[in-house]
PDB file of N, CA and C in Angstrom:
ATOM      1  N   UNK A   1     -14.560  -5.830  -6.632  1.00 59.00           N
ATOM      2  CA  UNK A   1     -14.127  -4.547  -7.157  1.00 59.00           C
ATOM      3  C   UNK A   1     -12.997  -4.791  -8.154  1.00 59.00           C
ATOM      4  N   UNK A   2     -13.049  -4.270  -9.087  1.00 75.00           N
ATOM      5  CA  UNK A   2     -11.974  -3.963 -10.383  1.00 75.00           C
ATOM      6  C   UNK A   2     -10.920  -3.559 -10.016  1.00 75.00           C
ATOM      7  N   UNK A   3      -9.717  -4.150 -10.516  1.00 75.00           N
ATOM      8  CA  UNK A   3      -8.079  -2.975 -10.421  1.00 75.00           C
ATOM      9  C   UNK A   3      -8.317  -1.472 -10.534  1.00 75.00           C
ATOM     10  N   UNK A   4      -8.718  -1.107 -12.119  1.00 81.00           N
ATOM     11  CA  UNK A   4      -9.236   0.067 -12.404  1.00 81.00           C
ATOM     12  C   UNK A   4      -9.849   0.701 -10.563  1.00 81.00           C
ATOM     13  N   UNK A   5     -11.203   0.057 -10.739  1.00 82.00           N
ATOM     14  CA  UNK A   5     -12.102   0.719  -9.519  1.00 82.00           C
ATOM     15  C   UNK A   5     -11.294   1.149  -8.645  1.00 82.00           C
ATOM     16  N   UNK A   6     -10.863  -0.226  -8.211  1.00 76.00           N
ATOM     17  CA  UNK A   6      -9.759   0.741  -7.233  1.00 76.00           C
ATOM     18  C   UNK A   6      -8.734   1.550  -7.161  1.00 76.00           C
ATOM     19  N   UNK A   7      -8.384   1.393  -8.103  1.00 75.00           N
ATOM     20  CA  UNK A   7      -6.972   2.572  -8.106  1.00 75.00           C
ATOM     21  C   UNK A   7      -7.952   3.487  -8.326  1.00 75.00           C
ATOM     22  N   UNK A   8      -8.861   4.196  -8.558  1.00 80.00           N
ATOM     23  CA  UNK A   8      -9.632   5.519  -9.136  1.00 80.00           C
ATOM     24  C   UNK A   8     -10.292   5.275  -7.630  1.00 80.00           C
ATOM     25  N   UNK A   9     -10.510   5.071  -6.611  1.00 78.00           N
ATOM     26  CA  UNK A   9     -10.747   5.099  -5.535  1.00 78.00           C
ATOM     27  C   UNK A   9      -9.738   5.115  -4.737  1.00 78.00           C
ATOM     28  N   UNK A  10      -8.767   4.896  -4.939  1.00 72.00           N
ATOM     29  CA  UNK A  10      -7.628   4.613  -4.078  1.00 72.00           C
ATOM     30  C   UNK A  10      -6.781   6.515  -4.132  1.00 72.00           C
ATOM     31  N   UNK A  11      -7.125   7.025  -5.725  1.00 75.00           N
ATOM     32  CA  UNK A  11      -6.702   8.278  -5.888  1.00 75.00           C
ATOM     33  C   UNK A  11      -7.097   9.318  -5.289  1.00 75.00           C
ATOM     34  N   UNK A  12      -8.549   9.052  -4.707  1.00 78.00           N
ATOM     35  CA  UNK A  12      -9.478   9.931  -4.051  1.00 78.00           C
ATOM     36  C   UNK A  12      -9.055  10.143  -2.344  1.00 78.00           C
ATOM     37  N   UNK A  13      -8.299   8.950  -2.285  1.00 73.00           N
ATOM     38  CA  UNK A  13      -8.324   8.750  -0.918  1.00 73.00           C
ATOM     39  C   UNK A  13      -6.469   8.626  -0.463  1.00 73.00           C
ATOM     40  N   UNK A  14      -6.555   9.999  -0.019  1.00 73.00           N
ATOM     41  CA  UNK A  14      -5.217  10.828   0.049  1.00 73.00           C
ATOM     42  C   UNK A  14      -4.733  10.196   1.289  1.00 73.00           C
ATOM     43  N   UNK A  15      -5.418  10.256   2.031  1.00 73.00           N
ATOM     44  CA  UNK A  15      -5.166   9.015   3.667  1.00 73.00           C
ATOM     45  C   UNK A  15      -4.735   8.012   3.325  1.00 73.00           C
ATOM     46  N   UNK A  16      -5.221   7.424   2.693  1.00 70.00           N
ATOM     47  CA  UNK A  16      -3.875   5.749   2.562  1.00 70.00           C
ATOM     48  C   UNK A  16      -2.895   6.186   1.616  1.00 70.00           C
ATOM     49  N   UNK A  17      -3.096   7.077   0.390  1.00 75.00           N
ATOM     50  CA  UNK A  17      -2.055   7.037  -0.629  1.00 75.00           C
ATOM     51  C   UNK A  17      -0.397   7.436  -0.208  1.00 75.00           C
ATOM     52  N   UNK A  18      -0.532   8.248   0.777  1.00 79.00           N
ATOM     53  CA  UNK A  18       0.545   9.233   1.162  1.00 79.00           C
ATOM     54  C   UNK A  18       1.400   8.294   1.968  1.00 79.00           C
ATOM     55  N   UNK A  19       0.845   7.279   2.409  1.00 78.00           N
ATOM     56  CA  UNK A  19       2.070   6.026   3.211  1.00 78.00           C
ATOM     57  C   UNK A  19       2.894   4.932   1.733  1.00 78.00           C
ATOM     58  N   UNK A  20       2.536   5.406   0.510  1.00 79.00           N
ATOM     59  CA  UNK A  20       3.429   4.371  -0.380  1.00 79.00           C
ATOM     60  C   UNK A  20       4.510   4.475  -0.280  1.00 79.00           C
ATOM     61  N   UNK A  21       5.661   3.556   0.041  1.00 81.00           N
ATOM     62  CA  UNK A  21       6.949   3.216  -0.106  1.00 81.00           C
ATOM     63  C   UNK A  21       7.143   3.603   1.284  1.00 81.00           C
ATOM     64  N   UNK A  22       6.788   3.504   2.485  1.00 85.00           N
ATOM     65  CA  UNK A  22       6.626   3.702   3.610  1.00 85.00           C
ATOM     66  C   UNK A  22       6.996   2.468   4.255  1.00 85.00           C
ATOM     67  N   UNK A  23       7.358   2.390   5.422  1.00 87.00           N
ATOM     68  CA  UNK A  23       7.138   1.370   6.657  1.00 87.00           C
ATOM     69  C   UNK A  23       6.521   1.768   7.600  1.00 87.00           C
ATOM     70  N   UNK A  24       6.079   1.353   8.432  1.00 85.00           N
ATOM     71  CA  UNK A  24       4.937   1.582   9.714  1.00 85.00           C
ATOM     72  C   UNK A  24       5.602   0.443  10.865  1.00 85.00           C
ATOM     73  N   UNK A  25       5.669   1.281  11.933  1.00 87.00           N
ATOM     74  CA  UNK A  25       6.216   0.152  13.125  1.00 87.00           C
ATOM     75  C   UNK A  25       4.701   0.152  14.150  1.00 87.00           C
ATOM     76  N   UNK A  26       4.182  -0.526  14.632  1.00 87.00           N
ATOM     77  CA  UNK A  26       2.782  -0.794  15.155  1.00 87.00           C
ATOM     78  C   UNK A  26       3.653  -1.653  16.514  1.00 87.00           C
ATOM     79  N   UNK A  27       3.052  -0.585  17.476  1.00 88.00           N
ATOM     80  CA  UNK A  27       3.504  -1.838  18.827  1.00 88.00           C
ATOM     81  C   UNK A  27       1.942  -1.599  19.960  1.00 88.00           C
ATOM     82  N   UNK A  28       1.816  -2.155  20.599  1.00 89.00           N
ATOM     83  CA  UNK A  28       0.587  -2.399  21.717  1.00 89.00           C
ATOM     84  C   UNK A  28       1.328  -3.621  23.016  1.00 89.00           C
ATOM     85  N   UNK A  29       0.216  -2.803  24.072  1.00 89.00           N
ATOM     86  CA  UNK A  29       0.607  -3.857  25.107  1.00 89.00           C
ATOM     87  C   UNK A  29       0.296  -5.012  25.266  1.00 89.00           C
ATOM     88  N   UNK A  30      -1.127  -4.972  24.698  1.00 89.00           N
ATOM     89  CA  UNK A  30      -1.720  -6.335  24.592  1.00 89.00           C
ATOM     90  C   UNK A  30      -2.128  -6.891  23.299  1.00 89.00           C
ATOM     91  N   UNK A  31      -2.561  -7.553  23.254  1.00 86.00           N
ATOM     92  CA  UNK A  31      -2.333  -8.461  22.110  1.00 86.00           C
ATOM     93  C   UNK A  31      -3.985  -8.273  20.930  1.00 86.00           C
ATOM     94  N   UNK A  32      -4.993  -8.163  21.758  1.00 90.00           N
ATOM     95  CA  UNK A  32      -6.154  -7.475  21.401  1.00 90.00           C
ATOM     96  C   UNK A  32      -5.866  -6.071  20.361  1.00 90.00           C
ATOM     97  N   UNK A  33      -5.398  -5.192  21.519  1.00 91.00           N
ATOM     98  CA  UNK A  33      -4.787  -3.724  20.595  1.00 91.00           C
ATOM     99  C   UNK A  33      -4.136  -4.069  19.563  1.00 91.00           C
ATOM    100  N   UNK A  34      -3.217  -4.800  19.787  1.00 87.00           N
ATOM    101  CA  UNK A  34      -2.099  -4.868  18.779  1.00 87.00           C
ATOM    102  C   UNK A  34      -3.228  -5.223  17.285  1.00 87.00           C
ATOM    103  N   UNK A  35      -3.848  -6.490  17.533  1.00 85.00           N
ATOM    104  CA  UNK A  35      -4.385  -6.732  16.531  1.00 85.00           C
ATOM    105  C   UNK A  35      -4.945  -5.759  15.536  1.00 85.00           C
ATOM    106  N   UNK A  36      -5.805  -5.303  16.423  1.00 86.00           N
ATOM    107  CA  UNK A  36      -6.830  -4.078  15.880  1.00 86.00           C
ATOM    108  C   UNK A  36      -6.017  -3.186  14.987  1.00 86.00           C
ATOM    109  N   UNK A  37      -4.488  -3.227  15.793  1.00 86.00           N
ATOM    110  CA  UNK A  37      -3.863  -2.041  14.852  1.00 86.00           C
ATOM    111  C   UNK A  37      -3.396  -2.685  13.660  1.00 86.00           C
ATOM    112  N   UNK A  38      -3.134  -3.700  13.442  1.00 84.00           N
ATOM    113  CA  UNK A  38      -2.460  -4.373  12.241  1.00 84.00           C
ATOM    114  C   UNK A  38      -3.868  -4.584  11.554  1.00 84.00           C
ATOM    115  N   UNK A  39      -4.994  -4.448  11.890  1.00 82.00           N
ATOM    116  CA  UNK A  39      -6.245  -4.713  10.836  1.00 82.00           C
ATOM    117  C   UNK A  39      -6.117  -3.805   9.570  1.00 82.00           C
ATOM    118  N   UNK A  40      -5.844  -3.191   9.944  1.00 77.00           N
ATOM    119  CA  UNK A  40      -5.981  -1.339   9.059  1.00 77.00           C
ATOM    120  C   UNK A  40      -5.290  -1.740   7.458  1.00 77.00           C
ATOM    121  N   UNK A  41      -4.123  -2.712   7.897  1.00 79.00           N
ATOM    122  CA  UNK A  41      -3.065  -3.040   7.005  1.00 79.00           C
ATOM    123  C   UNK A  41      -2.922  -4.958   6.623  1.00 79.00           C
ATOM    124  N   UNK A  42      -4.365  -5.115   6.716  1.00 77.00           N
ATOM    125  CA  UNK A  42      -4.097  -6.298   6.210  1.00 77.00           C
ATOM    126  C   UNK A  42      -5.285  -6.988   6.445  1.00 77.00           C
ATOM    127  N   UNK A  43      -6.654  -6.681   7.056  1.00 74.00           N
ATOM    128  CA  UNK A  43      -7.512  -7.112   6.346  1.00 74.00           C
ATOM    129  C   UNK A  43      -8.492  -6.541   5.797  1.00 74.00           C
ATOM    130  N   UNK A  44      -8.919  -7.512   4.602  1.00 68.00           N
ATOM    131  CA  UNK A  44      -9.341  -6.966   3.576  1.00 68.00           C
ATOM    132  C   UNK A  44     -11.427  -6.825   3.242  1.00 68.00           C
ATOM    133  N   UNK A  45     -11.150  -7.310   4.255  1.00 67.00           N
ATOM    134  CA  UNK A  45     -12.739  -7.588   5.066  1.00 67.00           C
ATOM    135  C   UNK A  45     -13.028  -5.836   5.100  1.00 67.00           C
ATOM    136  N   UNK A  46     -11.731  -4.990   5.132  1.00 53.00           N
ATOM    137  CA  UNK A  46     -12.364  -3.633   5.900  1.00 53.00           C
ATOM    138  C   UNK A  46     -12.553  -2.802   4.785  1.00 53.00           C
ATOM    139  N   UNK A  47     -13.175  -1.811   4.194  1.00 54.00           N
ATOM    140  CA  UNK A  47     -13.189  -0.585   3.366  1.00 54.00           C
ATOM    141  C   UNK A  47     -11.941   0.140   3.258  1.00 54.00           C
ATOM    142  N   UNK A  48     -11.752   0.467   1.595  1.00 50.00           N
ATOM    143  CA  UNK A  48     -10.669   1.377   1.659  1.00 50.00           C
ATOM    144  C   UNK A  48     -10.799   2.532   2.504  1.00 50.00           C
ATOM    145  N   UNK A  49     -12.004   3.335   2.568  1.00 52.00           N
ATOM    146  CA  UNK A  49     -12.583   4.487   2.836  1.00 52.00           C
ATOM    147  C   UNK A  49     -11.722   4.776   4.477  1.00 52.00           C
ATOM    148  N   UNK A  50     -11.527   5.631   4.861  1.00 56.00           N
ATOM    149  CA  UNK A  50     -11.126   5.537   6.057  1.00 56.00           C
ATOM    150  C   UNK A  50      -9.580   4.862   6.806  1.00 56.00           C
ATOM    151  N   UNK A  51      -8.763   5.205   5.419  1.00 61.00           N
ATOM    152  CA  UNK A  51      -7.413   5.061   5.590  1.00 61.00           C
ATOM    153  C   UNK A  51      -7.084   3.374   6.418  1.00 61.00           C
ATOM    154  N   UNK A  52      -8.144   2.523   5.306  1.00 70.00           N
ATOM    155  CA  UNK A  52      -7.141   1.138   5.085  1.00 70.00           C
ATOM    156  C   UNK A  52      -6.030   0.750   4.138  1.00 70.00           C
ATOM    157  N   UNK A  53      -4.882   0.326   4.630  1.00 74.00           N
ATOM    158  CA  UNK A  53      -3.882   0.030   3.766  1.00 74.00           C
ATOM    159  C   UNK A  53      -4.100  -1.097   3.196  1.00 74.00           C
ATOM    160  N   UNK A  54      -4.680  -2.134   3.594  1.00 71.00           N
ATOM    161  CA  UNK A  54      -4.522  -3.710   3.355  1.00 71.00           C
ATOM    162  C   UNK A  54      -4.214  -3.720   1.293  1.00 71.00           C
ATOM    163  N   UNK A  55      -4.811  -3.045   0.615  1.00 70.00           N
ATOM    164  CA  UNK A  55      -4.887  -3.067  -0.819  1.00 70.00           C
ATOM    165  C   UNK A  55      -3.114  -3.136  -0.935  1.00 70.00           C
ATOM    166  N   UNK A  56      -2.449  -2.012  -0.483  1.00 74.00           N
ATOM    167  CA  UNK A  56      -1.005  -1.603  -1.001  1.00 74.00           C
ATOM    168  C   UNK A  56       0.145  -2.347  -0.004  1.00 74.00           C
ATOM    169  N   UNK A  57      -0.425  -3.258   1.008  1.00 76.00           N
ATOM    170  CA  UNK A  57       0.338  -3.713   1.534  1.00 76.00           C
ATOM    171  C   UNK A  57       0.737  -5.121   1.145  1.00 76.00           C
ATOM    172  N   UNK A  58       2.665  -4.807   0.505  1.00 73.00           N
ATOM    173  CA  UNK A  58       3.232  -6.075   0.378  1.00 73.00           C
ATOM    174  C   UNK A  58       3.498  -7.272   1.432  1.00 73.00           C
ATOM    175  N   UNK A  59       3.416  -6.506   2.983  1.00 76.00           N
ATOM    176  CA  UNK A  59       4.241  -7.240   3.401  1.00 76.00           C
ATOM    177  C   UNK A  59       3.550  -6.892   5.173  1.00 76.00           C
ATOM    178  N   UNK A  60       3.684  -7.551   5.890  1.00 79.00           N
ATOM    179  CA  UNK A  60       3.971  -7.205   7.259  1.00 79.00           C
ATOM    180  C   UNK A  60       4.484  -7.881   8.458  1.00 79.00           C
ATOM    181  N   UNK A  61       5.250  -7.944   8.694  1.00 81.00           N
ATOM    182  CA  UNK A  61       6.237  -9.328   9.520  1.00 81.00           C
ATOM    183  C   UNK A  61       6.343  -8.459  10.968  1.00 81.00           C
ATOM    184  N   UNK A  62       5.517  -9.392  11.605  1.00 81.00           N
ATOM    185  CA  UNK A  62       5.649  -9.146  13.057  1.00 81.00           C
ATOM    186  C   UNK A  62       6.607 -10.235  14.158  1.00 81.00           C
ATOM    187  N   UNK A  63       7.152  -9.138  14.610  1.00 80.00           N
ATOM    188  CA  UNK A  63       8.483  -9.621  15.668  1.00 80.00           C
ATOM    189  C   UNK A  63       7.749  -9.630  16.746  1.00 80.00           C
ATOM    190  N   UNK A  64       8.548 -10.858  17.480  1.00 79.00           N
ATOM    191  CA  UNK A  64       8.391 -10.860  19.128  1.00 79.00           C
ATOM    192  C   UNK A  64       8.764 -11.725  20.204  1.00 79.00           C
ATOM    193  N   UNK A  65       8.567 -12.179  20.694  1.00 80.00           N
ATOM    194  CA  UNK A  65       9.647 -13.095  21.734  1.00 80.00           C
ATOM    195  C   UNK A  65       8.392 -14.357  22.027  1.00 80.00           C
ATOM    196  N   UNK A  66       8.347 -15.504  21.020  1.00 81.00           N
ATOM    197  CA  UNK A  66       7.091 -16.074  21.354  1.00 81.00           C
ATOM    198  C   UNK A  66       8.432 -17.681  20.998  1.00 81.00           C
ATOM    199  N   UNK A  67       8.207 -18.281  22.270  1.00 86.00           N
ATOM    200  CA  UNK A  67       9.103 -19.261  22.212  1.00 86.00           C
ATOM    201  C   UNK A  67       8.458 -20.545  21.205  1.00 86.00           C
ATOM    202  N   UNK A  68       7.849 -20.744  20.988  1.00 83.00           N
ATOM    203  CA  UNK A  68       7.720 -21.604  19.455  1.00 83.00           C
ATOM    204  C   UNK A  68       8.533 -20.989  18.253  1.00 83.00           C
ATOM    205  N   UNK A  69       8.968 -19.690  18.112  1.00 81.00           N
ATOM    206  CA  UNK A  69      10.000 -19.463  17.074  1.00 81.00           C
ATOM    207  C   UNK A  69      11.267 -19.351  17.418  1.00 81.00           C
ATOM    208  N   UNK A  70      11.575 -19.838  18.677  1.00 84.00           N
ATOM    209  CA  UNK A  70      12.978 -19.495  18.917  1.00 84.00           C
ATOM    210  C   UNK A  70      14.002 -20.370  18.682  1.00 84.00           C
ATOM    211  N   UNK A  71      13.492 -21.163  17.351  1.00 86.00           N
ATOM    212  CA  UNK A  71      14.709 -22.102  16.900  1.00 86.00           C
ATOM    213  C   UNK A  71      14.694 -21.473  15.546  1.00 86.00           C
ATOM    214  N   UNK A  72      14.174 -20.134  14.930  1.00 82.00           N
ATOM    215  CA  UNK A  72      14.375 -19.772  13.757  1.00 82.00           C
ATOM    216  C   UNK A  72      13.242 -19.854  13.037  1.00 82.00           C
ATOM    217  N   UNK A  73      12.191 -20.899  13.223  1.00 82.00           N
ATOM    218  CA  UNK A  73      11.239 -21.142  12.552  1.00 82.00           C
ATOM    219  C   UNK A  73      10.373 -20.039  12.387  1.00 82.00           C
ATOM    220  N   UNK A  74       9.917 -19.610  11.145  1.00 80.00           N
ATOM    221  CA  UNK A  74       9.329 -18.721  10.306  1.00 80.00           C
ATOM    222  C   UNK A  74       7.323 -19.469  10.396  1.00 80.00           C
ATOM    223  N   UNK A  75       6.904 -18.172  11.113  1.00 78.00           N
ATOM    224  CA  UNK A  75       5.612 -18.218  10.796  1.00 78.00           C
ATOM    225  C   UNK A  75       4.622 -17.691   9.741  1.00 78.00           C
ATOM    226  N   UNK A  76       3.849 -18.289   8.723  1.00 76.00           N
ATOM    227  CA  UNK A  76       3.663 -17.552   7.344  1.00 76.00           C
ATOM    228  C   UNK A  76       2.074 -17.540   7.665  1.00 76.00           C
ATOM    229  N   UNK A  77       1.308 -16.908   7.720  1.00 74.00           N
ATOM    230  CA  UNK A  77       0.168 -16.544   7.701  1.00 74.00           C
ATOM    231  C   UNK A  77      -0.450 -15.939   6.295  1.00 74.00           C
ATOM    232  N   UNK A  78      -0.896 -16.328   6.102  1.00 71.00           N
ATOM    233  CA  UNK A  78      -1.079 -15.313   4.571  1.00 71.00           C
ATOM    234  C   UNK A  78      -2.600 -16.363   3.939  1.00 71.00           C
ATOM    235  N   UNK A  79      -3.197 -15.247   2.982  1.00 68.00           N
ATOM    236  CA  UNK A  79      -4.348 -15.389   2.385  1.00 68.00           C
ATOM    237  C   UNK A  79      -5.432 -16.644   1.968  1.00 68.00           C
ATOM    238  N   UNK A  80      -3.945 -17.312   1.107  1.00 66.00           N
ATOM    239  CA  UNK A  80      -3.941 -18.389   0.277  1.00 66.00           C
ATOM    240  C   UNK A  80      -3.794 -18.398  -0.676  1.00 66.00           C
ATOM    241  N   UNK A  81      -3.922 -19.383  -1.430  1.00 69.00           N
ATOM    242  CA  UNK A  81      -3.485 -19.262  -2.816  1.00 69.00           C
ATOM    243  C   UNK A  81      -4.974 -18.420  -4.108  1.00 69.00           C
ATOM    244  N   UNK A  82      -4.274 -17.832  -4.974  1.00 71.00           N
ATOM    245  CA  UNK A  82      -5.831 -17.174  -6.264  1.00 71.00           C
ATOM    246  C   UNK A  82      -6.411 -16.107  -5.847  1.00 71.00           C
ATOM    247  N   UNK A  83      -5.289 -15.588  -4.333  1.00 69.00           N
ATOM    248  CA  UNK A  83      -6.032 -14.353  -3.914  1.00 69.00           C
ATOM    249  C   UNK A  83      -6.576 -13.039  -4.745  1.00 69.00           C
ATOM    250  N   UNK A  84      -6.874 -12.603  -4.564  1.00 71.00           N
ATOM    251  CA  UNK A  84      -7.434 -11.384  -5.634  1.00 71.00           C
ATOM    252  C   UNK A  84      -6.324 -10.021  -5.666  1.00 71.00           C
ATOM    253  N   UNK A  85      -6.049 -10.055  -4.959  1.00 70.00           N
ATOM    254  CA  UNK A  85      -4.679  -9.200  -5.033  1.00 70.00           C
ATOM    255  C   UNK A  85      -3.380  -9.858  -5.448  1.00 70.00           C
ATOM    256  N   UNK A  86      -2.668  -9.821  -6.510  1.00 74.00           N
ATOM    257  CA  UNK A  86      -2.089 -10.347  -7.448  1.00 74.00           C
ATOM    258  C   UNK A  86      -0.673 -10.178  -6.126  1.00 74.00           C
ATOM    259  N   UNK A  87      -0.242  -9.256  -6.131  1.00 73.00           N
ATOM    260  CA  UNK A  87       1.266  -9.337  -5.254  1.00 73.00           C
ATOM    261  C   UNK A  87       0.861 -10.448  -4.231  1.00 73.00           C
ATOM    262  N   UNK A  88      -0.048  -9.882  -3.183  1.00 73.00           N
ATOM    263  CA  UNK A  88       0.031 -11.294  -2.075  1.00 73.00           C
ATOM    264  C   UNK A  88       0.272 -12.535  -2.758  1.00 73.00           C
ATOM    265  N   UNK A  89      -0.859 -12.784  -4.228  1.00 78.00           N
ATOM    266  CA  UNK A  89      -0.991 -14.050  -4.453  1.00 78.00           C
ATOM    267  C   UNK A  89       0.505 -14.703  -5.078  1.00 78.00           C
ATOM    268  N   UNK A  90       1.681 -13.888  -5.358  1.00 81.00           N
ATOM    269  CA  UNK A  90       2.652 -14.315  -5.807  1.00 81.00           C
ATOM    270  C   UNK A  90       3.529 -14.036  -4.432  1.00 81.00           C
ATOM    271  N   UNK A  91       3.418 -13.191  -2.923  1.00 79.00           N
ATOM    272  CA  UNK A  91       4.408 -13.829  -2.122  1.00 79.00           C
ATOM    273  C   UNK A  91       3.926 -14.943  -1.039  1.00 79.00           C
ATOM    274  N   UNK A  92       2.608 -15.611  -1.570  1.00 81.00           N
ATOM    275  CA  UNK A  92       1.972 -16.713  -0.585  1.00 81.00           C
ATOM    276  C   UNK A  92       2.997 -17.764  -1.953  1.00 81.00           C
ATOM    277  N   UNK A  93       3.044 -17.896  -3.164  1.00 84.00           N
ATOM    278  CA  UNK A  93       3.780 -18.735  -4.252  1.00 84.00           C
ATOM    279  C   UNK A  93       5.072 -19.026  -3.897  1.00 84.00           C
ATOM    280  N   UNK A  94       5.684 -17.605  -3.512  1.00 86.00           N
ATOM    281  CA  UNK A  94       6.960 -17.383  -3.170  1.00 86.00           C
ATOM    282  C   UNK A  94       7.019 -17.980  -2.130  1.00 86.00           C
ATOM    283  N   UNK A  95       6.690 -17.903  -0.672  1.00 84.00           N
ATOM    284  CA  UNK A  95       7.066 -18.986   0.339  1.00 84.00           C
ATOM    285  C   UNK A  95       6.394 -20.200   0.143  1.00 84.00           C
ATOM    286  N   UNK A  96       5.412 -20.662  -0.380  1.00 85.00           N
ATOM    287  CA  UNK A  96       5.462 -21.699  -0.445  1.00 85.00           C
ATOM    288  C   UNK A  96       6.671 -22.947  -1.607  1.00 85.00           C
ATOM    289  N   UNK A  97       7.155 -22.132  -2.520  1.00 89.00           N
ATOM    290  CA  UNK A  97       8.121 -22.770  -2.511  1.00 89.00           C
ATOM    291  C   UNK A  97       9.177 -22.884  -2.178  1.00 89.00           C
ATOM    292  N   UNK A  98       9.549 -22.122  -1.043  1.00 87.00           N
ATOM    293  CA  UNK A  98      10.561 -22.047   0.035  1.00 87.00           C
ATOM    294  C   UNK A  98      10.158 -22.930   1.879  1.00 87.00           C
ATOM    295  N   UNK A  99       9.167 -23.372   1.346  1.00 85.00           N
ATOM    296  CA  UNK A  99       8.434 -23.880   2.904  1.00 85.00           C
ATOM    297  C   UNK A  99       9.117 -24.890   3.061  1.00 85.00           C
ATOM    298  N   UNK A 100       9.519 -25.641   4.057  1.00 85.00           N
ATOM    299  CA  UNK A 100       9.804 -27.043   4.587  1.00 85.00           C
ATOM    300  C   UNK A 100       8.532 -27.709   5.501  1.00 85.00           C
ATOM    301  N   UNK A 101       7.734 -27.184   5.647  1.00 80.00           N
ATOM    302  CA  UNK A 101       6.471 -27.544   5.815  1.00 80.00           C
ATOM    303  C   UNK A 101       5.344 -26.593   5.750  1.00 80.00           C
ATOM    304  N   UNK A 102       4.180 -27.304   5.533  1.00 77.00           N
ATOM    305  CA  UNK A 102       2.910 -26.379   5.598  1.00 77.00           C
ATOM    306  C   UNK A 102       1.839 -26.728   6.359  1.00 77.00           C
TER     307      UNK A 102
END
């Protein structure tokens, strides 16, 4: 799909537009739910149609008490590099030249 396309689809569709410049706090008990709820906003596998964010989302950093980060260490999950969405593809650039490993 085209930039164009989508933004002229993205205009139609008043359900995702109305969260821009927004934050969203997403919590679940289990880890299944949780997922499901962060799909909406970040993968891109899903249709705009039906109030997916993943297109307008810069960012989503999930907190939690998982003792492999409890010396500070930063977990980066992200796309990869040439993604088709131009912002991700410049903050996967951005930490990777801030990484101390990959």
């Amino acid at each position: 799909m085209m930039v164009d396309d989508l933004k002229d689809k993205l205009k139609r569709v008043r359900t995702v537009t109305h969260k821009l410049g927004t934050v969203e706090h997403v919590e679940a008990n289990k880890a299944r739910n949780f997922r499901r709820k962060l799909e909406r906003y970040m993968d891109s596998a899903n249709e705009v149609n039906y109030g997916q964010y993943w297109p307008l989302v810069k960012r989503c950093k999930v907190l939690g008490r998982w003792d492999v980060l409890k010396s500070g260490a930063q977990f980066v999950d992200a796309p990869g590099v040439n993604d088709d969405n131009s912002s991700r593809d410049k903050m996967v650039a951005q930490y990777l030249k801030q990484a101390d490993a990959i």
